[in-house]
Coordinates of C-alpha atoms in Angstrom, one line a residue:
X210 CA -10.6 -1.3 5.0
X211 CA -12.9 -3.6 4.6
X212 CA -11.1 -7.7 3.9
X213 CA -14.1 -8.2 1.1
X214 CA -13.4 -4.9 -0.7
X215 CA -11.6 -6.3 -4.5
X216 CA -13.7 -9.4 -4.5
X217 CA -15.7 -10.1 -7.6
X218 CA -16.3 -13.4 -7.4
X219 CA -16.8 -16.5 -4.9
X220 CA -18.0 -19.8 -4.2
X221 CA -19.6 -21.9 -1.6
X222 CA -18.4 -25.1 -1.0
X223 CA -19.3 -27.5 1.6
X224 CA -17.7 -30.8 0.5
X225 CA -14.5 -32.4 0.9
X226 CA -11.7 -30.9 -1.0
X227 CA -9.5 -33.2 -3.9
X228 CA -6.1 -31.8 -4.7
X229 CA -7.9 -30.6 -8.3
X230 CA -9.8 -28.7 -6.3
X231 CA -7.7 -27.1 -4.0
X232 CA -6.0 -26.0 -7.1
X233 CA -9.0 -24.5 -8.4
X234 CA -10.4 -22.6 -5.7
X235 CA -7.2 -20.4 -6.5
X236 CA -8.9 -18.7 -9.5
X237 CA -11.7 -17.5 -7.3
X238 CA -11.2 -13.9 -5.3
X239 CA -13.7 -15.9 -2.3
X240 CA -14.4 -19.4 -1.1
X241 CA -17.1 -19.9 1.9
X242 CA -15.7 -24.1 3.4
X243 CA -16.8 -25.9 5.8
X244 CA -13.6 -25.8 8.0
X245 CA -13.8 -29.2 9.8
X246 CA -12.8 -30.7 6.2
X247 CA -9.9 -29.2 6.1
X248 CA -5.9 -28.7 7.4
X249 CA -4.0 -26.0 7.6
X250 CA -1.9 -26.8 4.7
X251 CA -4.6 -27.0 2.5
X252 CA -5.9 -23.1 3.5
X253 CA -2.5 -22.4 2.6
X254 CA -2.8 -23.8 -0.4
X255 CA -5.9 -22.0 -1.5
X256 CA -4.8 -19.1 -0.3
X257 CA -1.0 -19.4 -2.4
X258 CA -2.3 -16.9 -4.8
X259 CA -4.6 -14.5 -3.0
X260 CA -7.6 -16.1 -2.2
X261 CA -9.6 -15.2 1.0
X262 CA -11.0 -18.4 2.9
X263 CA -14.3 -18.1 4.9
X264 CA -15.2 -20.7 7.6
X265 CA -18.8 -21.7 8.4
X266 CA -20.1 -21.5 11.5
X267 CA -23.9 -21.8 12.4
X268 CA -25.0 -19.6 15.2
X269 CA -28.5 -19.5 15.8
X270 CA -28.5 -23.4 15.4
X271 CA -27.0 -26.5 16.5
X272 CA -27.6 -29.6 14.4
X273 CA -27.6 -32.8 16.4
X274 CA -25.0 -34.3 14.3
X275 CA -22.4 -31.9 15.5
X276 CA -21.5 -34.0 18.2
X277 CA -19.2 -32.3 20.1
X278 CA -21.0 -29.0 20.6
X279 CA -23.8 -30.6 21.7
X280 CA -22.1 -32.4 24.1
X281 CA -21.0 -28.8 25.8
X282 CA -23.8 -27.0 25.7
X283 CA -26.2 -26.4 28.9
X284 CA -29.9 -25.8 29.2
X285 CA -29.7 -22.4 28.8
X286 CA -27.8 -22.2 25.4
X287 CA -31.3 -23.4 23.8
X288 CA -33.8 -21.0 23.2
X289 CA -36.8 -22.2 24.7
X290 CA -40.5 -21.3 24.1
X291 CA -43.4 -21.9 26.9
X292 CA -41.0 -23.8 28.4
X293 CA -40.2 -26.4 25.0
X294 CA -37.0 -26.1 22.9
X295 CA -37.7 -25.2 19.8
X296 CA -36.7 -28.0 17.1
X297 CA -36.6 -28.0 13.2
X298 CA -37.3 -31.6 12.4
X299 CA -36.3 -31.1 8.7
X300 CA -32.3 -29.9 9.5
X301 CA -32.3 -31.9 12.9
X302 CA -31.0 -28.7 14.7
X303 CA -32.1 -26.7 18.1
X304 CA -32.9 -22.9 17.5
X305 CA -30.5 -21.3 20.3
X306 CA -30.1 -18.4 22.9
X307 CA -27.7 -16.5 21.3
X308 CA -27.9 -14.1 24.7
X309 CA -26.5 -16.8 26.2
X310 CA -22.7 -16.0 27.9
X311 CA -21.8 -19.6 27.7
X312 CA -23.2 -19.9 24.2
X313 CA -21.4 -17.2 23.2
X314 CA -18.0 -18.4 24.8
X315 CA -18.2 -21.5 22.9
X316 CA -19.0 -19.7 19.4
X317 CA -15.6 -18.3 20.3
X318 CA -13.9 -21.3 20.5
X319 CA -14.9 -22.7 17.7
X320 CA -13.5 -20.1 15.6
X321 CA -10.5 -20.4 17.2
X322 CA -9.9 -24.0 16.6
X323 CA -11.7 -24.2 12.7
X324 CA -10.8 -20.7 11.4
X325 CA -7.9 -18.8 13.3
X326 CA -5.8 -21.9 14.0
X327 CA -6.0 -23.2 10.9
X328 CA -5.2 -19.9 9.1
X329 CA -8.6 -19.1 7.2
X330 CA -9.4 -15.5 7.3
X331 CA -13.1 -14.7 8.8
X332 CA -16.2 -16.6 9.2
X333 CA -19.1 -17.1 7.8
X334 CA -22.0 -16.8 10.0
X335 CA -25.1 -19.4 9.2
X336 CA -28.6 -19.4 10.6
X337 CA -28.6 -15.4 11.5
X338 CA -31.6 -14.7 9.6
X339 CA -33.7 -16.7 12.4
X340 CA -33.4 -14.0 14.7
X341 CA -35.6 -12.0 12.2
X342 CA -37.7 -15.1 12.0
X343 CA -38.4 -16.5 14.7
X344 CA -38.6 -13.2 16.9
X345 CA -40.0 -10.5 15.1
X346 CA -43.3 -10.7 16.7
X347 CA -41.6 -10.4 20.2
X348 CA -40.3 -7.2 20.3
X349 CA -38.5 -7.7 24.0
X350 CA -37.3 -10.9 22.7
X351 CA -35.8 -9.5 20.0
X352 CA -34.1 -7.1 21.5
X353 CA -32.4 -9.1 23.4
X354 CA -31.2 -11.9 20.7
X355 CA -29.8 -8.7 18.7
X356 CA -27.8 -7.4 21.6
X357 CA -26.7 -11.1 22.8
X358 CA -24.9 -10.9 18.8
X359 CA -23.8 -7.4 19.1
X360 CA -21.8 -8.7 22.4
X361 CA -20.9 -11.9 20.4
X362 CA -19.2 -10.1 17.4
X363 CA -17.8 -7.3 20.0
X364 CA -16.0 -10.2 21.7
X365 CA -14.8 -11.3 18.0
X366 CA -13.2 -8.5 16.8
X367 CA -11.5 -8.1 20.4
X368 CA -10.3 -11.4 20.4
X369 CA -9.3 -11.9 16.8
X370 CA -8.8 -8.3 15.3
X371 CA -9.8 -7.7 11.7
X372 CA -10.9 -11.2 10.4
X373 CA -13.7 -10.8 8.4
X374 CA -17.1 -11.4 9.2
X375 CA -19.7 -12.0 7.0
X376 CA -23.7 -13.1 7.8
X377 CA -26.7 -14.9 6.0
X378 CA -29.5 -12.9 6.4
X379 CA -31.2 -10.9 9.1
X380 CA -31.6 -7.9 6.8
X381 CA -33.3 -6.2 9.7
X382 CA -30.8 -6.7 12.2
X383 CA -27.8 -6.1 10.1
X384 CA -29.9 -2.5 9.8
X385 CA -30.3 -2.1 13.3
X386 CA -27.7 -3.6 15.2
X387 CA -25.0 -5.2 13.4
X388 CA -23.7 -3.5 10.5
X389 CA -20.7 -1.6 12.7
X390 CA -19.6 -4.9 13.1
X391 CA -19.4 -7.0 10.2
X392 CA -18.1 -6.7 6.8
X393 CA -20.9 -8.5 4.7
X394 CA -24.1 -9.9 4.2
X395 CA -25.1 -12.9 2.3
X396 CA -28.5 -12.9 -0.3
X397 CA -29.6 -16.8 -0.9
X398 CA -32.9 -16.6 -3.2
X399 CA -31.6 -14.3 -5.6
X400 CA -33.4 -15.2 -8.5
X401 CA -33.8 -12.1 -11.5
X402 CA -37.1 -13.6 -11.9
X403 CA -39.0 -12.7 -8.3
X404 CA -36.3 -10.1 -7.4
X405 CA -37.3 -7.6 -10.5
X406 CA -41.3 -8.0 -9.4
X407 CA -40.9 -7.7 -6.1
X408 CA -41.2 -4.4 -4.1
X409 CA -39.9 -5.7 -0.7
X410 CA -36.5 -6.5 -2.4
X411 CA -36.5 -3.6 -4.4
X412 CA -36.8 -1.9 -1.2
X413 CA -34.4 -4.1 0.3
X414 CA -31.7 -3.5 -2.4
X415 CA -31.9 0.1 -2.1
X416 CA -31.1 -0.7 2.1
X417 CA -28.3 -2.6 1.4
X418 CA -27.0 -0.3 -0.7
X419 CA -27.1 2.7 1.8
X420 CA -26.2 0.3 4.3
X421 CA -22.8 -0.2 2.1
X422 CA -22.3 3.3 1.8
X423 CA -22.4 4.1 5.6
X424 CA -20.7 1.0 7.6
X425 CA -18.9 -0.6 4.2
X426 CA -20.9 -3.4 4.2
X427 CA -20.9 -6.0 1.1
X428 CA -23.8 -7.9 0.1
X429 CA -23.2 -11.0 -1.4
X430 CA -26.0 -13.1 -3.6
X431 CA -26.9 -16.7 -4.8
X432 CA -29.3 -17.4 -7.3
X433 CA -30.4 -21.2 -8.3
X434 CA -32.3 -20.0 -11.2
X435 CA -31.5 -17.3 -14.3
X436 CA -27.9 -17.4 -13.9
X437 CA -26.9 -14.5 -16.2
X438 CA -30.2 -12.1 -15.4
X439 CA -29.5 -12.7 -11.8
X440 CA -25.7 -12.0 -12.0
X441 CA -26.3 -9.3 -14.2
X442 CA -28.9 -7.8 -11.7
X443 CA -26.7 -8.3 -8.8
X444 CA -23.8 -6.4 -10.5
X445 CA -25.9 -3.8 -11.3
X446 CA -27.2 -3.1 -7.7
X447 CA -23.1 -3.3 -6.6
X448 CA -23.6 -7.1 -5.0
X449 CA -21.1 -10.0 -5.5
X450 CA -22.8 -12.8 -7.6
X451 CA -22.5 -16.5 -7.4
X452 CA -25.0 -18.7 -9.1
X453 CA -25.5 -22.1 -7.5
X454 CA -27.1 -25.2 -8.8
X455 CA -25.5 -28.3 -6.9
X456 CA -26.9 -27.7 -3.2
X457 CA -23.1 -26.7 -2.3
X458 CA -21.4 -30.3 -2.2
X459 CA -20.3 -30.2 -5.6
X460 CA -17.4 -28.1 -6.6
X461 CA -18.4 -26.0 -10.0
X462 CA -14.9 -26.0 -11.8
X463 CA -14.0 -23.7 -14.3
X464 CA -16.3 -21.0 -13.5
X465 CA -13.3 -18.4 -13.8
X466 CA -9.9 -18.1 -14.6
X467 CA -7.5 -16.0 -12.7
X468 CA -4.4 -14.9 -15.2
X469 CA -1.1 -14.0 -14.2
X470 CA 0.5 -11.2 -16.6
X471 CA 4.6 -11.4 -16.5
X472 CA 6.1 -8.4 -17.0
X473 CA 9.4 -8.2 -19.2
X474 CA 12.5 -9.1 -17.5
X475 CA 14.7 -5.7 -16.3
X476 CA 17.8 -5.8 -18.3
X477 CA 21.4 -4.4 -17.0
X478 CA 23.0 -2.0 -19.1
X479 CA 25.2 -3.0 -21.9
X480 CA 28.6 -1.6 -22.3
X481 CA 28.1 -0.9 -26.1
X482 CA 26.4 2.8 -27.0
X483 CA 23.4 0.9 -28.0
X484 CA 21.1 0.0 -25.5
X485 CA 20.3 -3.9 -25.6
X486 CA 16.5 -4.1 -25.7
X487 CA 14.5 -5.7 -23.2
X488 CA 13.8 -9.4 -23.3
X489 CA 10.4 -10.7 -23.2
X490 CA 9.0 -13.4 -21.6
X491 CA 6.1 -15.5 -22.8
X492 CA 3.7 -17.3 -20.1
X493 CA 3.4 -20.9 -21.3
X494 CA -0.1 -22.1 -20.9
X495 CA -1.0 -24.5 -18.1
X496 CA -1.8 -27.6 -18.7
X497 CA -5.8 -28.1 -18.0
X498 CA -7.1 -30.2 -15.8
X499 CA -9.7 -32.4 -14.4
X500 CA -11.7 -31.9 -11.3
X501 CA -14.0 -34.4 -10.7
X502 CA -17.5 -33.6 -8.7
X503 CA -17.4 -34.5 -5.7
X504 CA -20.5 -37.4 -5.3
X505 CA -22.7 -37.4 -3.4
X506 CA -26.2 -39.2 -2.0
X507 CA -28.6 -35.8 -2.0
X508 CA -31.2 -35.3 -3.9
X509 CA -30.2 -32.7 -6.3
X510 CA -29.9 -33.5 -9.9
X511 CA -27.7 -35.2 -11.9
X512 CA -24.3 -33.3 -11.5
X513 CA -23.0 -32.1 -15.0
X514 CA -20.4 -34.5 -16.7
X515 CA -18.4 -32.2 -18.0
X516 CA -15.6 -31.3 -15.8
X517 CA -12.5 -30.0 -18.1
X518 CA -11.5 -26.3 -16.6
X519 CA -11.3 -25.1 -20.0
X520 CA -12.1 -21.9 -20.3
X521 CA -14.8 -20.6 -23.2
X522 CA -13.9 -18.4 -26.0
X523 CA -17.2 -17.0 -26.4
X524 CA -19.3 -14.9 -24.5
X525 CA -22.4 -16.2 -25.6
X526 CA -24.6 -18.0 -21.9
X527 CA -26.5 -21.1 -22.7
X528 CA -30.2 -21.3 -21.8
X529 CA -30.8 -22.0 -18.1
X530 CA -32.2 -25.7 -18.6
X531 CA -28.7 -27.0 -19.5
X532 CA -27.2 -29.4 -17.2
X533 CA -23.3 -28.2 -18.0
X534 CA -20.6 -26.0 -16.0
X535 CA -19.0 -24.6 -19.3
X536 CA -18.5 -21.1 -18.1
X537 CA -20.1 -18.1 -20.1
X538 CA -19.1 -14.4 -20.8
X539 CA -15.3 -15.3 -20.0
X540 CA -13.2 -12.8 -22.0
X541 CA -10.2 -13.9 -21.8
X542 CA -9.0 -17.5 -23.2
X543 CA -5.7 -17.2 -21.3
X544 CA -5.6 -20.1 -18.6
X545 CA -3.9 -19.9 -15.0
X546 CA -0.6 -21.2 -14.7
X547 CA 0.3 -24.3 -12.8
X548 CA 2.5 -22.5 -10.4
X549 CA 1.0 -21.8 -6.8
X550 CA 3.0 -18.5 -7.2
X551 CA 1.0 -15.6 -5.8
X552 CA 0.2 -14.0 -9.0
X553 CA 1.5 -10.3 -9.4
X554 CA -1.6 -9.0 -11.2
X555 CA -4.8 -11.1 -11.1
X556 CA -7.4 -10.6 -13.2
X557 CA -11.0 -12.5 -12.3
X558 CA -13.8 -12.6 -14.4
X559 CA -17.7 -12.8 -12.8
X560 CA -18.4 -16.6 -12.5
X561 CA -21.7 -17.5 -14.6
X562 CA -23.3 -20.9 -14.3
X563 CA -25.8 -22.5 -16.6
X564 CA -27.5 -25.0 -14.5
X565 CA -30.1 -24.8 -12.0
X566 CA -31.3 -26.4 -8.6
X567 CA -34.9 -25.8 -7.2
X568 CA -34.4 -25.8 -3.5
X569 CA -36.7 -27.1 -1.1
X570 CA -38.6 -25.6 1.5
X571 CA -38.2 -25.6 5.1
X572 CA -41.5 -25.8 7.4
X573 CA -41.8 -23.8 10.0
X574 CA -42.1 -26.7 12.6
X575 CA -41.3 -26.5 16.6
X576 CA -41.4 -29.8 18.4
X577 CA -40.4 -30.3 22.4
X578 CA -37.9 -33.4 21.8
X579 CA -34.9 -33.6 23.9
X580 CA -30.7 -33.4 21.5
X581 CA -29.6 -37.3 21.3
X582 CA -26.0 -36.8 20.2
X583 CA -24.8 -39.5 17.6
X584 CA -23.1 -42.8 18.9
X585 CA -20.1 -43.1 18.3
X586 CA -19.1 -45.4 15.5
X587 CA -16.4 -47.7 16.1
X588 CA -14.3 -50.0 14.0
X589 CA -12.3 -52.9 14.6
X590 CA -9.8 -54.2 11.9
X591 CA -10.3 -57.5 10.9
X592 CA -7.0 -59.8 11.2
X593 CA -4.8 -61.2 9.0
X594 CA -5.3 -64.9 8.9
X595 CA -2.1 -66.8 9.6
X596 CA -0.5 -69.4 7.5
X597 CA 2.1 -72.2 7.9
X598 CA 3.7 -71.0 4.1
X599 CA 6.0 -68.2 3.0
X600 CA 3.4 -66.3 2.0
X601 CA 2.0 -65.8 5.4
X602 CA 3.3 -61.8 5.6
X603 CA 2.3 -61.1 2.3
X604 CA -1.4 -62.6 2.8
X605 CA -1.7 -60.2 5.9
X606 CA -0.3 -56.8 3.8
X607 CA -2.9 -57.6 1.9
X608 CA -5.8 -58.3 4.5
X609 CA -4.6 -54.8 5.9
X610 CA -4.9 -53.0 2.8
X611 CA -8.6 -54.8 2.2
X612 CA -9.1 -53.3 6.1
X613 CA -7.9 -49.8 5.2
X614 CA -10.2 -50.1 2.2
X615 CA -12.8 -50.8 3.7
X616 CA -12.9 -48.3 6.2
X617 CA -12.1 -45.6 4.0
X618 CA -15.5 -46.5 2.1
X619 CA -17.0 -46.3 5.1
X620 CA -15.7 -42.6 5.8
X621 CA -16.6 -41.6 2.9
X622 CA -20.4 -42.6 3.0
X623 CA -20.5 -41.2 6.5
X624 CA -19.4 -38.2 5.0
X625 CA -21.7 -37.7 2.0
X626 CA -24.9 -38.3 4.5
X627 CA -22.9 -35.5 6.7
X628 CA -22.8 -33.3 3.4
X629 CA -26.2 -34.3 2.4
X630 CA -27.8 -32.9 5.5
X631 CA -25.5 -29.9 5.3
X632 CA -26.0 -28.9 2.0
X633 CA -29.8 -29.5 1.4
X634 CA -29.9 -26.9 4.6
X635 CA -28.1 -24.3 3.4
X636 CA -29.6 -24.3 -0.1
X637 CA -33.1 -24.5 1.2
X638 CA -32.7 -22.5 4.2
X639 CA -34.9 -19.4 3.9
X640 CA -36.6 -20.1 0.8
X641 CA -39.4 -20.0 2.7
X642 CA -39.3 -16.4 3.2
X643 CA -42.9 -15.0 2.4
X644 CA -41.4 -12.6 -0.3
X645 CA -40.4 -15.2 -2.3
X646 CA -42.0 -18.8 -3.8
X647 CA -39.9 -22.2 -3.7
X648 CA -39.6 -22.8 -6.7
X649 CA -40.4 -27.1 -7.5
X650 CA -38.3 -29.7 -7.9
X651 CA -37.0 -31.8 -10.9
X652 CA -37.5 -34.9 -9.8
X653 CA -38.5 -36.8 -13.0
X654 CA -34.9 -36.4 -14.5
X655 CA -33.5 -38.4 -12.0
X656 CA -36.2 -41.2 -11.5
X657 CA -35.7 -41.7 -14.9
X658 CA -32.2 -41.7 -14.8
X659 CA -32.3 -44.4 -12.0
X660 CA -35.1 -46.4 -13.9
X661 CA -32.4 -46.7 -16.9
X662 CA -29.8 -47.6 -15.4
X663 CA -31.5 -50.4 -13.5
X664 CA -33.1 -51.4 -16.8
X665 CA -29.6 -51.6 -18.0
X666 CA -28.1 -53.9 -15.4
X667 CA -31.3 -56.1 -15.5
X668 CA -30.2 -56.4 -19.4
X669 CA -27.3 -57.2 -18.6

């Protein structure tokens, strides 16, 4: 069986996760994280009433922020052309040599630490589509880039079973080479708008749909315009729909609502002729909460405000220019209980999003630089001062607490420029694809939004 088969929605998130969070990923059937944010506990946590996790890995690429595979990897694990590595200046990463045994060996490992150690059940492959790319004029090359993958994923399922395996892209190699070997396919780009005019992905729907039929392979989509014509085409060709519009680092809350139905309590049999009548039990509604987006120093547009998971009563979808996460066409006004329970019988409803992010577009640039992995930062804790008083301990709790502070701020601006980078990538990724325009950006909203709000403290 195939681990995707009874998912009708999902979410990608690449952020950090908040306990609101955490609790709300439970409504969603699929959640695509970023596992070095994350313990163990807290994929248990998501996963308390039947949600199915999805780590990222990139495996074409290797971003020079990543440290620690950089560190490990040897001249051969870069793909080289004329004798140059080839480098995307935009994302910062190294196109790689997939064919590579060592490469491959260290793909392993790092699903073994970030997704099978820390319970998460498959991975989400990133970057696959540059095979297709970057090699389709090359027909020896190609070849052997798809067969260094087929031995990749071979070694996968030996080593870790029936984890589930999904890829971005490389429509042409899932066709060829891998579709015996993974369970699904992401679709970024799918917008209603260029996907209903276009006969490449009219063809291409029609291939993922046999595809599907003959190796049970799902295809799932991301739009970042038309939210309800794009989810309404993507359940029509049989895809599983997820409408994006914060670059990934902000979590969209509320977009569903998973229910849990209690069924009446069995009741013993009374000693009287008559037959006492079963009780019922009512399912007292949860308590709603907050989750707050999480922020963030990209360039996308203002998040939405709004952040209450309360779920709509009507099934009416705002225009696509709003700037809100109230969700549309939810059915039901029932909302999930508090308990992290695994619920009996779940009941998901498609996740439909108003708001919309232009992504950018990535050139197709290949520079000979050599990786330069990122120093490492290090922090020293300023001391207490010492005093003659009796306040002397009480003074240096408090200098520690100011130290603590401090460095905490400091994680958490490394880690929104970490997110930045991240995010911008993946929304952005292949919007370059010749079937399809970039659509522009909405910058004006924002400048203006800065420009008032400096106004307003020069005021002040």
């Amino acid at each position: 069986m195939n681990p995707l088969d009874g998912v009708k929605n999902y979410q990608v998130y690449y952020g950090h996760p908040t306990a609101a969070i955490l609790k709300d990923m439970q409504n969603y059937d699929l959640v695509i994280i970023e596992p070095l944010h994350y313990t163990k506990a807290q994929v248990e946590q998501i996963k308390a009433r039947g949600t199915k996790v999805l780590g990222y890995i990139s495996v074409m690429e290797v971003a020079t922020w990543n440290t620690g595979l950089m560190s490990k990897l040897q001249s051969g694990d870069f793909f080289t052309r004329n004798g140059q590595r080839v480098h995307y200046s935009e994302w910062d990463s190294y196109l790689t040599n997939i064919a590579s045994p060592h490469f491959q060996g260290l793909l392993l490992t790092e699903i073994q630490n970030q997704v099978v150690a820390k319970g998460i059940d498959g991975v989400f492959m990133d970057t696959v589509g540059d095979i297709d790319n970057e090699h389709l004029n090359n027909p020896t090359v190609l070849k052997q880039q798809r067969d260094g993958l087929v031995n990749f994923l071979k070694q996968a399922r030996a080593r870790y079973g029936d984890i589930a395996m999904v890829q971005n892209w490389g429509f042409d190699t899932l066709e060829t080479s891998t579709a015996p070997y993974v369970d699904g396919i992401m679709w970024e780009s799918f917008n209603a708008d260029t996907i209903k005019s276009d006969a490449w992905s009219q063809n291409m729907i029609k291939k993922l749909q046999a595809v599907d039929a003959k190796h049970s392979v799902k295809t799932l989509t991301i739009s970042t315009r038309l939210s309800a014509d794009s989810h309404k085409l993507a359940k029509d060709s049989g895809f599983i729909h997820f409408h994006e519009a914060d670059a990934y680092v902000n979590w969209n809350a509320g977009l569903v609502t998973r229910t849990k139905d209690t069924a009446p309590t069995p009741v013993p049999v009374a000693v009287a002729p008559a037959t006492k009548p079963a009780t019922t039990t009512t399912t007292k509604p949860a308590e709603t909460t907050t989750t707050k987006p999480a922020t963030t120093t990209t360039t996308t547009t203002k998040p939405a405000e709004t952040t209450t998971t309360k779920p709509a009563t009507t099934t009416t979808t705002k225009p696509a220019t709003t700037t809100t996460t109230k969700p549309a066409e939810t059915t039901t006004t029932k909302p999930a209980t508090t308990t992290t329970k695994p619920a009996e019988t779940t009941t998901t409803k498609p996740a439909t999003t108003t708001t919309t992010k232009p992504a950018a577009t990535k050139p197709a640039t290949e520079t000979a630089t050599t990786p330069v992995a990122k120093p490492t930062t290090t922090t020293t804790t300023k001391p207490a001062p010492s005093t003659n008083d009796q306040t002397a301990s009480k003074e240096k709790s408090t200098q520690k607490t100011k130290a603590e502070l401090k460095q905490e701020k400091k994680d958490k601006k490394k880690a929104k420029k970490l997110a930045k980078k991240h995010a911008k990538k993946h929304a952005a990724k292949h919007e370059t694809s010749k079937h399809h325009q970039a659509a522009k950006g909405k910058m004006c909203g924002k400048v203006k939004h800065k420009t008032a709000g400096f106004l307003n403290f020069f005021k002040f």
